[in-house]
Amino acid sequence: MPSSQLSNEPVNSPEIGIKGWLRWTWRQLTSMRTALILLLLLAAAAVPGSVFPQRSADPNGVTAYFDANPTLAPILDKIQLFDVYTSAWFSAIYILLFTSLIGCVLPRTAAHARALRLPPVATPKNLKRMPAYKSASLTTKKSQDALLANAEALLKKQRYRVAIEAASGKTGGSVSAERGYLRETGNLIFHLSLMGVLIAVGIGGGLSYSGQRVLVEGESFVNNLAGYDSFSPGTFFNESQLVPFSVRLDKFEVDFYRDKTLKNQANAGTPTDFRAFVTTTLGATGKSTTGLIRVNEPLAMPNANIYLTGNGYAPSITIRDKQGQVVYSGATAFLPQDKNYTSLGVIKVTDVPKQYGIISFFYPTVGTLDSGALTSLYPDAAIPLLSMNVYQGDLGINGGQPKNVFALDIKNMKQIAGGKSGVKGLRLQLGETVKLPNELGTVTFDGLKRFASLDVDYNPGGVWVLVFALLALAGVATSLLVPRRRVWIRQTETGFEVAALARGDDPVLEKVVAEIVSELAPKKIKKESDE
Amino acid sequence: MNSISLNADLAAISRLVVEGAMLVYTFAFLTFAYHLSQLASTKKAVRAGATKLERVGIILLAVAAAIHGVGVVLRGISASRVPWANMYEFSIAGSFVVVTIFLFALTIKDIRLIATFVAGFNLLILGTADTIFYVDVKSLMPALQSYWLVIHVMVAVLATAFFNIAAALSIAYIFKTAKWVKASKLKLVDLMRRILALFPNEEKLERLSYRFNIIGFILWTFTLIAGAIWAERAWHRYWGWDTKEVWTFIIWTIYAGYLHANATRGWNGKRSAWLAVVGFVAILFNFTVVNLFFKGLHVYSGLK
């Protein structure tokens, strides 16, 4: 439309305005500059997630942060700084980025598909303007006549697409060639694969589940919702995804590094291997098989992998009342607190007229600090000792709410042994029995077992994420390393000229031109012509 | 099954060898620095003598690299495994790769002028490793006992080395194009200007940096994928926004931005050079601050 007519048109027509504005927005969004800015924004937006504890990766850290900063934490929480990677602002950036990506890549895919079917572009008039240029002379008529055919053969051998243009008027005949279409193909595959990664992450995450279970040696659990200590399902999770099977922990073994030469104290006690020996039974067939789970070596079950994520000691403790009746018995998992496995456990005795609880520390190899406090000197159970503080009162478990088995809420309880209670805390060696205060009876340290923390995970998206990620890797490597260039060879009055143009970075452009010249005008021929 | 054997004596020898390499790096660095100042001289005779000096520097650097390599190998033998399982080992192995790639690249491209940077950088890294990061040779924690330790970390080291050299070239580019360098009348800046004049021209610096960065980016993409595969085995999920995963992602995104910048008018040149430097600063940050001070699963510094 001529511009003079344009000025007569109503400028502020709302319909055109909105359409035009939308088109302008879309063009801006899909521009390379926008993609670049969104990428940098995404990088910046990811930073706070490494500074503040995240609910997804470190929920205990978030709780601790709230405790330490009671005024600041709720404000930070409001702007989703504890859930950065699912936050509205982080999502907004990557959704915009991927919209921009689609808007950019789809038209480019179409254009590339067209380009693949078209012959190379016509030879430009002035080849001297190209970034790489050389001319050479051919004096024999024979070589001059054969030039275009030779050039075509040479370039085809080097996997160029070739088109021959006949001479017209003053301009000589020429060969136009292009290679490296894979560069753009790789680029498009890379970007489309990133879309694939995003979709696979989304769908896979929705169908996934992850369940945690602590098992003491000899215990077993069944793969259903009730079988887990904690369970986090994806959005589309359905309980029927849980294939019925059971897992029993037969034995748990740990190797600690022993320094025979005593030259390397720093490494003494470093764990070198954890082994969980299990027996699994499939619900459908009732068939049992034994298996081994190690760190880095999960056990594959139908629709799930079982991982070993933690371990510790589980002292066997029996508590009898005044009359000698057993009121508590079993191996209780104690959570390790340091690398020498100083471990903390909680025992709740409910089957008695007046409830009481015990906070207990376990030291696999007990030692005494200068302050008189007990500590563990070595992670293996060489001199095991249990210390116990006893609290009497409301355990808070009658309300029907599930309570953390690893914590004792002592708010409504009175300490009756240990601390400032006036009664010394209890200390038990393996096999020992001691009296509980207030005529509560006796406690016995019967034996020592180990426990394993198992993680049962299922994520059907993982394999697709990997496939798309590898495609993206292949794509980006191709698009960055395959040079795309156009080469033209044209007859001149005395010989020929060669020019080349790179699309993108091409470190060997000049060399390519020089090589073509020496191939088409070998020195021998030149010599002949010199004579 | 406790067959891991650690040789503390050999580890001590390895440390001595690495310290020996530091000494030679110091000589190489001083030679290169002196060489640069000679090259920038206004007197022709002084400039002519500088070439010999450069050859001495390169030889010193190669000798330092060879000794350095022996130190790294001995460390590996003393631990009966790959020598990059903690920060100290990653530093000595990584800086060895940097100098190896540099010496190898010298045979292809004329990048002699950043030799001062490479020698100085290695000296700094080894010095930090020896004084701050040093830990006695240790057995591998179970999570690290995987062939992915060889693949994932080796490729990460390689990527870092490529990004490192690219960053050096980009820094040269930034100085060379800086207005204050061009305008200043200070004597020191004048010397710098004359040194910078010896570097390849701006366009060439930019292109060289780009080439090192694209190799770095491909290797980094692989590092990220390999890390996710390993995480799926060791930590029961392929991605969990652990602090180290976050920073690997941030670095990847910055360099992806750099690649886009190179294809965007108004963003290539100075801005993309800055992005290359920012990317490398993020790598250094990831390796030092994130390792030492951020909470996460990748706590492998071995330091308390």
mmCIF file of N, CA, C and O in Angstrom, chain A residues 461-493:
data_model
loop_
_atom_site.group_PDB
_atom_site.id
_atom_site.type_symbol
_atom_site.label_atom_id
_atom_site.label_comp_id
_atom_site.label_asym_id
_atom_site.label_seq_id
_atom_site.Cartn_x
_atom_site.Cartn_y
_atom_site.Cartn_z
ATOM 1 N N GLY A 461 8.728 -40.340 33.464
ATOM 2 C CA GLY A 461 9.204 -39.293 32.559
ATOM 3 C C GLY A 461 10.708 -39.321 32.389
ATOM 4 O O GLY A 461 11.238 -38.837 31.392
ATOM 5 N N GLY A 462 11.408 -39.887 33.386
ATOM 6 C CA GLY A 462 12.871 -39.829 33.403
ATOM 7 C C GLY A 462 13.519 -40.253 32.103
ATOM 8 O O GLY A 462 14.371 -39.554 31.564
ATOM 9 N N VAL A 463 13.056 -41.385 31.575
ATOM 10 C CA VAL A 463 13.712 -41.920 30.387
ATOM 11 C C VAL A 463 13.486 -41.000 29.186
ATOM 12 O O VAL A 463 14.369 -40.804 28.346
ATOM 13 N N TRP A 464 12.309 -40.352 29.144
ATOM 14 C CA TRP A 464 12.023 -39.420 28.036
ATOM 15 C C TRP A 464 12.813 -38.128 28.184
ATOM 16 O O TRP A 464 13.262 -37.542 27.201
ATOM 17 N N VAL A 465 12.969 -37.714 29.443
ATOM 18 C CA VAL A 465 13.811 -36.539 29.680
ATOM 19 C C VAL A 465 15.207 -36.819 29.143
ATOM 20 O O VAL A 465 15.817 -35.991 28.457
ATOM 21 N N LEU A 466 15.697 -38.026 29.415
ATOM 22 C CA LEU A 466 17.040 -38.389 28.957
ATOM 23 C C LEU A 466 17.119 -38.417 27.439
ATOM 24 O O LEU A 466 18.050 -37.884 26.833
ATOM 25 N N VAL A 467 16.109 -39.035 26.811
ATOM 26 C CA VAL A 467 16.112 -39.122 25.347
ATOM 27 C C VAL A 467 16.160 -37.717 24.734
ATOM 28 O O VAL A 467 16.992 -37.423 23.861
ATOM 29 N N PHE A 468 15.284 -36.824 25.226
ATOM 30 C CA PHE A 468 15.245 -35.472 24.667
ATOM 31 C C PHE A 468 16.517 -34.691 25.004
ATOM 32 O O PHE A 468 17.007 -33.909 24.190
ATOM 33 N N ALA A 469 17.063 -34.939 26.203
ATOM 34 C CA ALA A 469 18.290 -34.232 26.577
ATOM 35 C C ALA A 469 19.440 -34.654 25.672
ATOM 36 O O ALA A 469 20.240 -33.824 25.228
ATOM 37 N N LEU A 470 19.519 -35.956 25.359
ATOM 38 C CA LEU A 470 20.600 -36.422 24.486
ATOM 39 C C LEU A 470 20.402 -35.896 23.064
ATOM 40 O O LEU A 470 21.368 -35.528 22.390
ATOM 41 N N LEU A 471 19.122 -35.846 22.628
ATOM 42 C CA LEU A 471 18.826 -35.256 21.311
ATOM 43 C C LEU A 471 19.263 -33.798 21.284
ATOM 44 O O LEU A 471 19.851 -33.321 20.309
ATOM 45 N N ALA A 472 18.972 -33.096 22.379
ATOM 46 C CA ALA A 472 19.352 -31.684 22.463
ATOM 47 C C ALA A 472 20.875 -31.551 22.394
ATOM 48 O O ALA A 472 21.397 -30.670 21.715
ATOM 49 N N LEU A 473 21.565 -32.443 23.091
ATOM 50 C CA LEU A 473 23.032 -32.398 23.074
ATOM 51 C C LEU A 473 23.565 -32.623 21.658
ATOM 52 O O LEU A 473 24.413 -31.872 21.172
ATOM 53 N N ALA A 474 23.029 -33.651 20.988
ATOM 54 C CA ALA A 474 23.458 -33.924 19.614
ATOM 55 C C ALA A 474 23.133 -32.727 18.728
ATOM 56 O O ALA A 474 23.939 -32.314 17.887
ATOM 57 N N GLY A 475 21.943 -32.155 18.945
ATOM 58 C CA GLY A 475 21.513 -31.017 18.141
ATOM 59 C C GLY A 475 22.416 -29.817 18.327
ATOM 60 O O GLY A 475 22.866 -29.197 17.357
ATOM 61 N N VAL A 476 22.735 -29.493 19.580
ATOM 62 C CA VAL A 476 23.525 -28.285 19.831
ATOM 63 C C VAL A 476 24.958 -28.488 19.337
ATOM 64 O O VAL A 476 25.568 -27.572 18.774
ATOM 65 N N ALA A 477 25.482 -29.703 19.475
ATOM 66 C CA ALA A 477 26.838 -29.960 18.987
ATOM 67 C C ALA A 477 26.877 -29.803 17.473
ATOM 68 O O ALA A 477 27.779 -29.169 16.920
ATOM 69 N N THR A 478 25.859 -30.362 16.786
ATOM 70 C CA THR A 478 25.801 -30.238 15.329
ATOM 71 C C THR A 478 25.694 -28.777 14.920
ATOM 72 O O THR A 478 26.403 -28.315 14.032
ATOM 73 N N SER A 479 24.799 -28.057 15.588
ATOM 74 C CA SER A 479 24.545 -26.681 15.149
ATOM 75 C C SER A 479 25.738 -25.769 15.433
ATOM 76 O O SER A 479 25.916 -24.762 14.775
ATOM 77 N N LEU A 480 26.579 -26.136 16.412
ATOM 78 C CA LEU A 480 27.720 -25.272 16.709
ATOM 79 C C LEU A 480 28.977 -25.685 15.929
ATOM 80 O O LEU A 480 29.858 -24.872 15.699
ATOM 81 N N LEU A 481 29.051 -26.954 15.565
ATOM 82 C CA LEU A 481 30.307 -27.427 14.975
ATOM 83 C C LEU A 481 30.269 -27.617 13.466
ATOM 84 O O LEU A 481 31.301 -27.591 12.813
ATOM 85 N N VAL A 482 29.059 -27.853 12.918
ATOM 86 C CA VAL A 482 29.004 -28.025 11.460
ATOM 87 C C VAL A 482 28.986 -26.640 10.815
ATOM 88 O O VAL A 482 28.111 -25.839 11.103
ATOM 89 N N PRO A 483 29.959 -26.353 9.957
ATOM 90 C CA PRO A 483 29.939 -25.032 9.330
ATOM 91 C C PRO A 483 28.941 -25.005 8.178
ATOM 92 O O PRO A 483 28.794 -25.972 7.435
ATOM 93 N N ARG A 484 28.235 -23.901 8.060
ATOM 94 C CA ARG A 484 27.344 -23.740 6.912
ATOM 95 C C ARG A 484 27.955 -22.676 6.033
ATOM 96 O O ARG A 484 28.207 -21.560 6.476
ATOM 97 N N ARG A 485 28.205 -23.033 4.805
ATOM 98 C CA ARG A 485 28.808 -22.025 3.938
ATOM 99 C C ARG A 485 28.332 -22.170 2.501
ATOM 100 O O ARG A 485 27.905 -23.226 2.064
ATOM 101 N N ARG A 486 28.425 -21.026 1.808
ATOM 102 C CA ARG A 486 28.094 -21.005 0.381
ATOM 103 C C ARG A 486 29.385 -20.780 -0.377
ATOM 104 O O ARG A 486 30.238 -20.002 0.068
ATOM 105 N N VAL A 487 29.509 -21.483 -1.481
ATOM 106 C CA VAL A 487 30.712 -21.334 -2.307
ATOM 107 C C VAL A 487 30.273 -21.077 -3.743
ATOM 108 O O VAL A 487 29.306 -21.683 -4.211
ATOM 109 N N TRP A 488 30.941 -20.134 -4.375
ATOM 110 C CA TRP A 488 30.645 -19.872 -5.792
ATOM 111 C C TRP A 488 31.918 -19.954 -6.616
ATOM 112 O O TRP A 488 32.975 -19.477 -6.178
ATOM 113 N N ILE A 489 31.810 -20.566 -7.782
ATOM 114 C CA ILE A 489 32.943 -20.622 -8.695
ATOM 115 C C ILE A 489 32.443 -20.110 -10.042
ATOM 116 O O ILE A 489 31.421 -20.585 -10.551
ATOM 117 N N ARG A 490 33.139 -19.101 -10.548
ATOM 118 C CA ARG A 490 32.658 -18.533 -11.824
ATOM 119 C C ARG A 490 33.805 -18.419 -12.823
ATOM 120 O O ARG A 490 34.933 -18.083 -12.454
ATOM 121 N N GLN A 491 33.452 -18.719 -14.061
ATOM 122 C CA GLN A 491 34.450 -18.571 -15.131
ATOM 123 C C GLN A 491 34.726 -17.101 -15.372
ATOM 124 O O GLN A 491 33.812 -16.279 -15.324
ATOM 125 N N THR A 492 35.999 -16.777 -15.588
ATOM 126 C CA THR A 492 36.341 -15.417 -16.008
ATOM 127 C C THR A 492 37.046 -15.517 -17.361
ATOM 128 O O THR A 492 37.276 -16.628 -17.856
ATOM 129 N N GLU A 493 37.418 -14.385 -17.891
ATOM 130 C CA GLU A 493 38.042 -14.423 -19.222
ATOM 131 C C GLU A 493 39.340 -15.184 -19.232
ATOM 132 O O GLU A 493 39.657 -15.920 -20.150
#
